[in-house]
Short mmCIF file of C-alpha atoms in Angstrom, two decimals:
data_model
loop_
_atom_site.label_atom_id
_atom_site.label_comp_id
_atom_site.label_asym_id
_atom_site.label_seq_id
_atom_site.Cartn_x
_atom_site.Cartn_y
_atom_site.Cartn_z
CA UNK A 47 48.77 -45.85 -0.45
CA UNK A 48 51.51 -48.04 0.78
CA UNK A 49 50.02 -51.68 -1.07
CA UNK A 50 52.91 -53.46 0.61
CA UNK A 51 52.34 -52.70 4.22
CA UNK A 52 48.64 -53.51 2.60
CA UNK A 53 49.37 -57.05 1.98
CA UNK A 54 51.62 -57.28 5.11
CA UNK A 55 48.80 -56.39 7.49
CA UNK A 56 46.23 -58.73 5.70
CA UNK A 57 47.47 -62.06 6.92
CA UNK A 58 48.04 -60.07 10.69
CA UNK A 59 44.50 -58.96 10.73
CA UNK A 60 43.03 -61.83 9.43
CA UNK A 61 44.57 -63.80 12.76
CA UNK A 62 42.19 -61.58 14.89
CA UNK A 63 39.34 -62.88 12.78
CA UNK A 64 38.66 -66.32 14.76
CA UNK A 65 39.07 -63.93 18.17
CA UNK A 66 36.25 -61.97 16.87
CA UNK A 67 34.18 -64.13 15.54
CA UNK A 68 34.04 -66.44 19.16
CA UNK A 69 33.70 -63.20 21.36
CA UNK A 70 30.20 -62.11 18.94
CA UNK A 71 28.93 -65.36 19.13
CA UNK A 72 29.65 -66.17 22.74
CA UNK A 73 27.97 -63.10 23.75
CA UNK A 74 25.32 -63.40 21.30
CA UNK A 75 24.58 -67.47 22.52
CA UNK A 76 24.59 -66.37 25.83
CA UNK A 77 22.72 -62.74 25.45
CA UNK A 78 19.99 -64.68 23.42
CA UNK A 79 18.53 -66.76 26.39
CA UNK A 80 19.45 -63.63 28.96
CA UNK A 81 17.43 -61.77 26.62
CA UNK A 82 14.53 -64.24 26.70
CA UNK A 83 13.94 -64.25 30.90
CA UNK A 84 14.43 -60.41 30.76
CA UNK A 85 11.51 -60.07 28.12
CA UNK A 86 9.44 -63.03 30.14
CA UNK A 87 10.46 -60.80 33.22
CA UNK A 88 9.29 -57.21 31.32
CA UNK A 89 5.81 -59.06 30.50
CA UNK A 90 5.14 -60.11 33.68
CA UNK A 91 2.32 -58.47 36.00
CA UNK A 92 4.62 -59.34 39.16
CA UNK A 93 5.64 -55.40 39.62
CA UNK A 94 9.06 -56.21 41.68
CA UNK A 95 10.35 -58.77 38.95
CA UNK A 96 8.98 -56.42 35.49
CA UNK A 97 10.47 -53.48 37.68
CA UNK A 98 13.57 -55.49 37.54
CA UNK A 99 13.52 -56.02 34.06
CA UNK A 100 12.94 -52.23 33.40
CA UNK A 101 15.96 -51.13 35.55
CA UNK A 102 18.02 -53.51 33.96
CA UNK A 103 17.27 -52.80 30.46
CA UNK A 104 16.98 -48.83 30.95
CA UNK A 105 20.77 -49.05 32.95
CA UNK A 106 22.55 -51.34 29.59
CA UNK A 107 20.92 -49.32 26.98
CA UNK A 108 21.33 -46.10 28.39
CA UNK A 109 25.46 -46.31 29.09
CA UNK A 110 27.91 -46.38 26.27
CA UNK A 111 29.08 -50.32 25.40
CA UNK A 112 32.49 -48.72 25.92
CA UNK A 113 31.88 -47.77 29.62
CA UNK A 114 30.34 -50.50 30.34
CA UNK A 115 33.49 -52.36 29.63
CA UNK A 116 35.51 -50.58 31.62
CA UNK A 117 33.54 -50.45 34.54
CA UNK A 118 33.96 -54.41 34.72
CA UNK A 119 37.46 -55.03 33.94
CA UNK A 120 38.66 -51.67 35.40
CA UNK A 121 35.99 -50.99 38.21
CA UNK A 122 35.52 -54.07 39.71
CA UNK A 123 38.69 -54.83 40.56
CA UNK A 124 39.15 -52.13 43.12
CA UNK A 125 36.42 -53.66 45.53
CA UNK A 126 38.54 -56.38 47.88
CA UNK A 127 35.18 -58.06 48.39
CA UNK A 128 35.27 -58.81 44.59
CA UNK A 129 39.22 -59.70 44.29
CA UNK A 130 38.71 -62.78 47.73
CA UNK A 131 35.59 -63.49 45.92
CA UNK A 132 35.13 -66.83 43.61
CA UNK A 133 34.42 -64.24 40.76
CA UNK A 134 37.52 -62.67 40.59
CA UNK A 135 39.62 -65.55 38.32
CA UNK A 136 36.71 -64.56 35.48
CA UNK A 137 36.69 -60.73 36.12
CA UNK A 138 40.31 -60.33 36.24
CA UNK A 139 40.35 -61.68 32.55
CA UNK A 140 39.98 -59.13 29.75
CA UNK A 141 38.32 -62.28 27.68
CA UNK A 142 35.81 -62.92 30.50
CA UNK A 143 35.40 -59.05 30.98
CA UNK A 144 34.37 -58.36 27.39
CA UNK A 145 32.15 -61.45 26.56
CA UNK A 146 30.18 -60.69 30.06
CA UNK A 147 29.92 -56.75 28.99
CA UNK A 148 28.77 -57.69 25.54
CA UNK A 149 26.18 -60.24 26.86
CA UNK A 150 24.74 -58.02 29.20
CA UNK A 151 24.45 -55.37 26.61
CA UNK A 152 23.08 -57.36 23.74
CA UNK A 153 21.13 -58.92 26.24
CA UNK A 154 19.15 -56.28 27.23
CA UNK A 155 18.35 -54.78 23.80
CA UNK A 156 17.45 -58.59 22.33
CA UNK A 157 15.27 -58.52 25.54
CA UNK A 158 13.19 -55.69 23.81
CA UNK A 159 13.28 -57.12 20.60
CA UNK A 160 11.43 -60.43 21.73
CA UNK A 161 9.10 -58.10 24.00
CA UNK A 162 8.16 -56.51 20.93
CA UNK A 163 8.00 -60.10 18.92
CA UNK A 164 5.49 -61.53 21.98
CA UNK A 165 3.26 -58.58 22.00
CA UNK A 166 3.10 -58.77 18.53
CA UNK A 167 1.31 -62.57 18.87
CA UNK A 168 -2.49 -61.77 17.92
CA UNK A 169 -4.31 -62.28 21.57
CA UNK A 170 -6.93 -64.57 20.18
CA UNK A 171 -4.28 -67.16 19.18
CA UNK A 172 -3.27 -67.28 22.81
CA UNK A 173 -6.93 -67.64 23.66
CA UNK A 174 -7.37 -70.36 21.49
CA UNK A 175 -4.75 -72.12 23.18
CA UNK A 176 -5.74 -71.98 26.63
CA UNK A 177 -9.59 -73.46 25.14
CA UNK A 178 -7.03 -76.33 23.88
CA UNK A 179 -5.96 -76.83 27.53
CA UNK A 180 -2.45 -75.75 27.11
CA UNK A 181 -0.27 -74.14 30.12
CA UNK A 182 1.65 -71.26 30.09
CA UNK A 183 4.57 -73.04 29.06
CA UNK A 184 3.16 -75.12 26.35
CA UNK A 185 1.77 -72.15 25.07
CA UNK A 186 4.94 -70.08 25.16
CA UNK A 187 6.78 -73.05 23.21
CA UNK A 188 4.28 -73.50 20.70
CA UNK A 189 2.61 -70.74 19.89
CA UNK A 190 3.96 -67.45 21.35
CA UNK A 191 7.80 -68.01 20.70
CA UNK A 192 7.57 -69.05 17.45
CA UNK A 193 5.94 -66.46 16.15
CA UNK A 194 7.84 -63.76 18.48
CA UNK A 195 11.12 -65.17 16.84
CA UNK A 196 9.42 -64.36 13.36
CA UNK A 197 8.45 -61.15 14.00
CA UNK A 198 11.29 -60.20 15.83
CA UNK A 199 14.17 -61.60 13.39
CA UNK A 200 14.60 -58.17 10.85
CA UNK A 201 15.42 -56.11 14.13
CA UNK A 202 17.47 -58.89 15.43
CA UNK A 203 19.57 -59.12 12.53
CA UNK A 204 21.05 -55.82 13.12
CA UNK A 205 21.51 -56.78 16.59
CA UNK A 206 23.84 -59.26 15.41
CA UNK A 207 25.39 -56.71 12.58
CA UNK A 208 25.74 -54.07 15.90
CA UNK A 209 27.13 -56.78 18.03
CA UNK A 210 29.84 -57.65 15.25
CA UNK A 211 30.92 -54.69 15.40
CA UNK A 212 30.46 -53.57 19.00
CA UNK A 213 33.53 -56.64 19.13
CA UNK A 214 35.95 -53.62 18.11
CA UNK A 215 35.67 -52.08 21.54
CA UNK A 216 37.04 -55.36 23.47
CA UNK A 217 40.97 -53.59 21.84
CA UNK A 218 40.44 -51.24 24.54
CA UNK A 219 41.31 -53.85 27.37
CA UNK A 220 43.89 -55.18 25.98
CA UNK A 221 42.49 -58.15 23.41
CA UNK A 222 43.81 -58.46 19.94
CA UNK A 223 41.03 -59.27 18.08
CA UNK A 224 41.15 -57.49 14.92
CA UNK A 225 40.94 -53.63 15.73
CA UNK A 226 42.86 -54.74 18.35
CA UNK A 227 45.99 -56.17 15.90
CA UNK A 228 45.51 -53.17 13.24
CA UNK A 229 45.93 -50.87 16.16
CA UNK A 230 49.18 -52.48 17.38
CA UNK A 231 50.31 -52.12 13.76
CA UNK A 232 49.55 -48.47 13.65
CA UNK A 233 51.48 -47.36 16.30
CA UNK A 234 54.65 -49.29 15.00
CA UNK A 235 54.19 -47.87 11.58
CA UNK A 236 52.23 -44.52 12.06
CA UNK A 237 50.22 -45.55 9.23
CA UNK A 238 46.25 -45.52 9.86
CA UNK A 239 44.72 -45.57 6.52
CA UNK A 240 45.95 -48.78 4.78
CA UNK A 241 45.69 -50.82 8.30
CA UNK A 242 42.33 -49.52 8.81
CA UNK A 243 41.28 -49.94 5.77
CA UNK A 244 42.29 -53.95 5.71
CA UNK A 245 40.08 -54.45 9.10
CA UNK A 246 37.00 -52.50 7.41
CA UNK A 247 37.48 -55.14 4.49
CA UNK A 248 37.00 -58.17 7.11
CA UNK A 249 34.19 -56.36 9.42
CA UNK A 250 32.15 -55.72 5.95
CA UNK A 251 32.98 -59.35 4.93
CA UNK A 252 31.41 -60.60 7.94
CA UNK A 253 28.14 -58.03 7.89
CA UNK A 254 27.86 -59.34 4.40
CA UNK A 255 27.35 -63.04 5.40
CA UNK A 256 25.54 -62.31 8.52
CA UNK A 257 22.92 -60.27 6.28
CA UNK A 258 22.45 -62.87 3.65
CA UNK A 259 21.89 -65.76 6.53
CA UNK A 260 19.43 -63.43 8.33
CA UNK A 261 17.66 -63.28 4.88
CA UNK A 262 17.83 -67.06 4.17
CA UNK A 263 16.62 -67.63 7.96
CA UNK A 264 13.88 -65.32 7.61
CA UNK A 265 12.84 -66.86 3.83
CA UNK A 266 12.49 -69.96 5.50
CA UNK A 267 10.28 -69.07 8.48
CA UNK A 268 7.70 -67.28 6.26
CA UNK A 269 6.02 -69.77 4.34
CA UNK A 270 3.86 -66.37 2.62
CA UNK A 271 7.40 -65.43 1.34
CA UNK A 272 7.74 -68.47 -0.32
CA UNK A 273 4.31 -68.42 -1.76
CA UNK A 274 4.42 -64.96 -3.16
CA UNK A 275 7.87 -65.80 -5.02
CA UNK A 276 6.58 -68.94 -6.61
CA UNK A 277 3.47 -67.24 -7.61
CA UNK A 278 3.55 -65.94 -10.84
CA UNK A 279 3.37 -61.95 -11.32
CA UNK A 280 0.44 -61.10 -13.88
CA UNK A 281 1.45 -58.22 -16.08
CA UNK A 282 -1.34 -57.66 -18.32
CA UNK A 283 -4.46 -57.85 -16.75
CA UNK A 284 -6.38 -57.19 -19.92
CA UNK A 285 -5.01 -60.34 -20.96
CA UNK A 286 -5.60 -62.23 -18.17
CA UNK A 287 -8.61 -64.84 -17.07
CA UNK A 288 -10.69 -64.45 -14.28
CA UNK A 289 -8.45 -67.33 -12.57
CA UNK A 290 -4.98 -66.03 -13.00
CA UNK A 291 -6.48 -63.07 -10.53
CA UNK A 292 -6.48 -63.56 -7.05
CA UNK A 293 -8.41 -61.00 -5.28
CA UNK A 294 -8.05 -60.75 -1.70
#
């Protein structure tokens, strides 16, 4: 283990950190509400637009992230419609490319997570609302997506963790995020492991936080949580009064 090319490459890689951290959350802020008209889309009993929103989530979950990539920073550019078109300043950027690859992407497997969150909604409390006189939108705002948004956070989480991580592939077209830096460094010094090992560090780092503010986020928007931890555990029930039990 060569520790001095170690602490050489740590200052390096940690540069890339602020490159990575804006490309997962751009795509992520802009996947998010993507992901919310593709799962209002998916839910709708409009065939044409839920048909839509099947083709477009079956095409971005079905095709590597990688591919996907280079089909819009490599692919796109050979179509002279595309190059005299107002779209081509943003799609001949590798930084445009790769956020709009990773939004589409996260964006249509977010879209399933929130479909799975709104179906989740018990029917009657939708009932309930309409008896209130509530539209369709003040219902969605009150009552469906907030409880989607519970029930969909655990599997979003590791949406984000994937996402983090998915970041990695934007090296391939030319960004120097982090991979992207440790790579550059391994082909001047032909050493993998020690370079490699430095960007795990950071990408575990980052996983680690992201997983503890999931939790916190998650402890927050389940008031039973709460309940349960403040509740005291009986251990001995032969000890234990009628009104320390709570039978349910």
């Amino acid at each position: 283990m060569d520790f001095e090319l170690m602490a050489e490459a740590f200052p390096k890689i940690l540069s890339g950190l602020p490159v990575t951290i804006v490309l997962a959350a751009s795509s992520l802020f802009l996947g998010f509400f993507l992901a919310i008209v593709i799962a209002l889309l998916r839910t709708s009993r409009f065939l044409p637009l839920s048909g839509f929103a099947y083709s477009f989530v079956y095409v971005f979950r079905g095709t590597p992230l990688l591919v996907q990539i280079f089909l819009i920073y490599y692919g796109t550019g050979q179509f002279e419609a595309v190059r005299e078109s107002f779209l081509w300043p943003v799609l001949r950027e590798a930084w445009w490319c790769a956020i709009l690859a990773l939004t589409l992407n996260t964006g249509a497997y977010t879209s399933e997570i929130i479909r799975g969150g709104i179906q989740a909604v018990p029917f009657g409390q939708i009932e309930a609302a309409k008896a209130c006189g509530m539209n369709a939108v003040m219902r969605f705002r009150r009552i469906v997506f907030p409880q989607a948004i519970r029930q969909a956070l655990p599997a979003y989480g590791n949406e984000i963790i994937l996402m983090i991580k998915s970041t990695s592939l934007a090296s391939t077209i030319t960004l120097l995020e982090m991979t992207g830096i440790a790579r550059k460094m391994i082909s001047q010094t032909y050493k993998p492991l020690e370079i490699f090992l430095i960007a795990a560090v950071f990408y575990l780092a980052l996983v680690f936080i992201v997983t503890r503010l999931v939790a916190f986020i998650e402890y927050r928007l389940n008031p039973e949580r709460r309940d349960a931890v403040r509740t005291p555990i009986v251990k001995d029930l032969r000890t234990a009064s009628v009104g320390d039990i709570d039978i349910r």
